[in-house]
Amino acid sequence: MTALREDDTTVAPPAAPDRKGRLTPRQARLVRGVAAAVVMVAVAVAMVVRFALEPSLLTLGLYGLALIFSGTAIVLSRRGRTRVATAVLGAGVGVIILAEPLLRAG
């Protein structure tokens, strides 16, 4: 075994991984949380407008469910489950938007 010289003890720091334009986990959580909050505000405004035009329990229930999905997406984003939050927000709000005309027609 050879003795280490003083200049051999310095180690270069590991190279940072190349992210190639991808978001950091913190940025992803922030973006998904803000997107869910924007959707929540839009759903709340739409609910108020729709309820003012035609008050019904169906309107209240569907838009209330969309608000619950938006809130769930915010909580999931804060806990680091950003992909699941995106799926919950997209699928939940999409189902609500598609369900309203079908339920009104029937």
mmCIF file of C-alpha atoms in Angstrom:
data_model
loop_
_atom_site.group_PDB
_atom_site.id
_atom_site.type_symbol
_atom_site.label_atom_id
_atom_site.label_comp_id
_atom_site.label_asym_id
_atom_site.label_seq_id
_atom_site.Cartn_x
_atom_site.Cartn_y
_atom_site.Cartn_z
ATOM 1 C CA MET A 1 0.000 0.000 0.000
ATOM 2 C CA THR A 2 1.204 3.434 -0.755
ATOM 3 C CA ALA A 3 0.720 6.432 1.427
ATOM 4 C CA LEU A 4 -1.608 9.118 0.128
ATOM 5 C CA ARG A 5 -0.039 12.400 -0.722
ATOM 6 C CA GLU A 6 -1.722 15.593 0.357
ATOM 7 C CA ASP A 7 -2.942 16.442 -3.143
ATOM 8 C CA ASP A 8 -4.521 12.962 -3.554
ATOM 9 C CA THR A 9 -6.963 13.505 -0.687
ATOM 10 C CA THR A 10 -8.972 16.126 -2.496
ATOM 11 C CA VAL A 11 -11.952 14.608 -4.194
ATOM 12 C CA ALA A 12 -13.925 16.382 -6.885
ATOM 13 C CA PRO A 13 -17.592 16.794 -6.018
ATOM 14 C CA PRO A 14 -19.918 14.502 -7.940
ATOM 15 C CA ALA A 15 -21.367 16.031 -11.070
ATOM 16 C CA ALA A 16 -24.933 17.214 -10.803
ATOM 17 C CA PRO A 17 -27.342 15.083 -12.805
ATOM 18 C CA ASP A 18 -28.294 16.587 -16.135
ATOM 19 C CA ARG A 19 -32.009 17.374 -15.826
ATOM 20 C CA LYS A 20 -32.413 18.605 -19.431
ATOM 21 C CA GLY A 21 -35.130 21.126 -18.683
ATOM 22 C CA ARG A 22 -37.075 18.939 -16.271
ATOM 23 C CA LEU A 23 -38.613 20.398 -13.140
ATOM 24 C CA THR A 24 -37.138 19.738 -9.752
ATOM 25 C CA PRO A 25 -39.430 17.882 -7.335
ATOM 26 C CA ARG A 26 -40.108 21.104 -5.443
ATOM 27 C CA GLN A 27 -41.034 22.938 -8.650
ATOM 28 C CA ALA A 28 -43.274 20.061 -9.750
ATOM 29 C CA ARG A 29 -45.138 20.132 -6.436
ATOM 30 C CA LEU A 30 -45.581 23.881 -6.718
ATOM 31 C CA VAL A 31 -46.796 23.758 -10.315
ATOM 32 C CA ARG A 32 -49.310 20.981 -9.644
ATOM 33 C CA GLY A 33 -50.534 22.629 -6.459
ATOM 34 C CA VAL A 34 -51.043 25.969 -8.184
ATOM 35 C CA ALA A 35 -52.761 24.274 -11.141
ATOM 36 C CA ALA A 36 -55.133 22.474 -8.780
ATOM 37 C CA ALA A 37 -55.855 25.727 -6.950
ATOM 38 C CA VAL A 38 -56.611 27.497 -10.241
ATOM 39 C CA VAL A 39 -58.957 24.675 -11.240
ATOM 40 C CA MET A 40 -60.583 24.888 -7.817
ATOM 41 C CA VAL A 41 -61.252 28.613 -8.210
ATOM 42 C CA ALA A 42 -62.599 28.098 -11.749
ATOM 43 C CA VAL A 43 -64.914 25.319 -10.555
ATOM 44 C CA ALA A 44 -66.136 27.474 -7.669
ATOM 45 C CA VAL A 45 -66.938 30.367 -10.026
ATOM 46 C CA ALA A 46 -68.679 28.020 -12.467
ATOM 47 C CA MET A 47 -70.665 26.505 -9.618
ATOM 48 C CA VAL A 48 -71.863 29.898 -8.432
ATOM 49 C CA VAL A 49 -72.868 30.920 -11.965
ATOM 50 C CA ARG A 50 -74.631 27.619 -12.713
ATOM 51 C CA PHE A 51 -76.369 27.583 -9.352
ATOM 52 C CA ALA A 52 -77.598 31.155 -9.874
ATOM 53 C CA LEU A 53 -79.064 30.238 -13.270
ATOM 54 C CA GLU A 54 -80.646 26.944 -12.250
ATOM 55 C CA PRO A 55 -80.549 25.975 -8.585
ATOM 56 C CA SER A 56 -80.478 22.202 -8.253
ATOM 57 C CA LEU A 57 -78.991 19.602 -6.012
ATOM 58 C CA LEU A 58 -77.347 17.965 -9.029
ATOM 59 C CA THR A 59 -75.395 21.136 -9.817
ATOM 60 C CA LEU A 60 -74.331 21.514 -6.226
ATOM 61 C CA GLY A 61 -73.302 17.866 -5.954
ATOM 62 C CA LEU A 62 -71.310 17.683 -9.194
ATOM 63 C CA TYR A 63 -69.420 20.907 -8.679
ATOM 64 C CA GLY A 64 -68.889 20.068 -5.018
ATOM 65 C CA LEU A 65 -67.347 16.777 -6.103
ATOM 66 C CA ALA A 66 -65.065 18.656 -8.507
ATOM 67 C CA LEU A 67 -63.979 20.888 -5.614
ATOM 68 C CA ILE A 68 -63.186 17.792 -3.553
ATOM 69 C CA PHE A 69 -61.059 16.380 -6.391
ATOM 70 C CA SER A 70 -59.197 19.693 -6.674
ATOM 71 C CA GLY A 71 -58.527 19.781 -2.939
ATOM 72 C CA THR A 72 -57.342 16.174 -3.028
ATOM 73 C CA ALA A 73 -54.932 17.065 -5.847
ATOM 74 C CA ILE A 74 -53.532 19.944 -3.775
ATOM 75 C CA VAL A 75 -52.930 17.662 -0.789
ATOM 76 C CA LEU A 76 -51.334 14.985 -2.960
ATOM 77 C CA SER A 77 -49.057 17.587 -4.551
ATOM 78 C CA ARG A 78 -47.920 18.837 -1.161
ATOM 79 C CA ARG A 79 -47.064 15.273 -0.148
ATOM 80 C CA GLY A 80 -44.947 14.733 -3.254
ATOM 81 C CA ARG A 81 -47.381 12.594 -5.242
ATOM 82 C CA THR A 82 -47.461 14.963 -8.193
ATOM 83 C CA ARG A 83 -48.248 12.402 -10.892
ATOM 84 C CA VAL A 84 -51.094 10.948 -8.873
ATOM 85 C CA ALA A 85 -52.338 14.486 -8.190
ATOM 86 C CA THR A 86 -52.359 15.253 -11.909
ATOM 87 C CA ALA A 87 -54.274 12.050 -12.626
ATOM 88 C CA VAL A 88 -56.816 12.743 -9.888
ATOM 89 C CA LEU A 89 -57.324 16.318 -11.039
ATOM 90 C CA GLY A 90 -57.598 15.480 -14.733
ATOM 91 C CA ALA A 91 -59.728 12.367 -14.425
ATOM 92 C CA GLY A 92 -61.945 13.731 -11.677
ATOM 93 C CA VAL A 93 -62.738 17.039 -13.322
ATOM 94 C CA GLY A 94 -63.071 15.339 -16.723
ATOM 95 C CA VAL A 95 -65.622 12.870 -15.381
ATOM 96 C CA ILE A 96 -67.566 15.683 -13.732
ATOM 97 C CA ILE A 97 -67.620 17.731 -16.945
ATOM 98 C CA LEU A 98 -68.816 14.724 -18.953
ATOM 99 C CA ALA A 99 -71.329 13.598 -16.315
ATOM 100 C CA GLU A 100 -73.216 16.864 -16.053
ATOM 101 C CA PRO A 101 -74.757 16.893 -19.564
ATOM 102 C CA LEU A 102 -75.566 13.185 -19.326
ATOM 103 C CA LEU A 103 -77.336 13.543 -15.998
ATOM 104 C CA ARG A 104 -79.231 16.645 -17.108
ATOM 105 C CA ALA A 105 -80.473 14.920 -20.260
ATOM 106 C CA GLY A 106 -81.817 11.920 -18.342
#
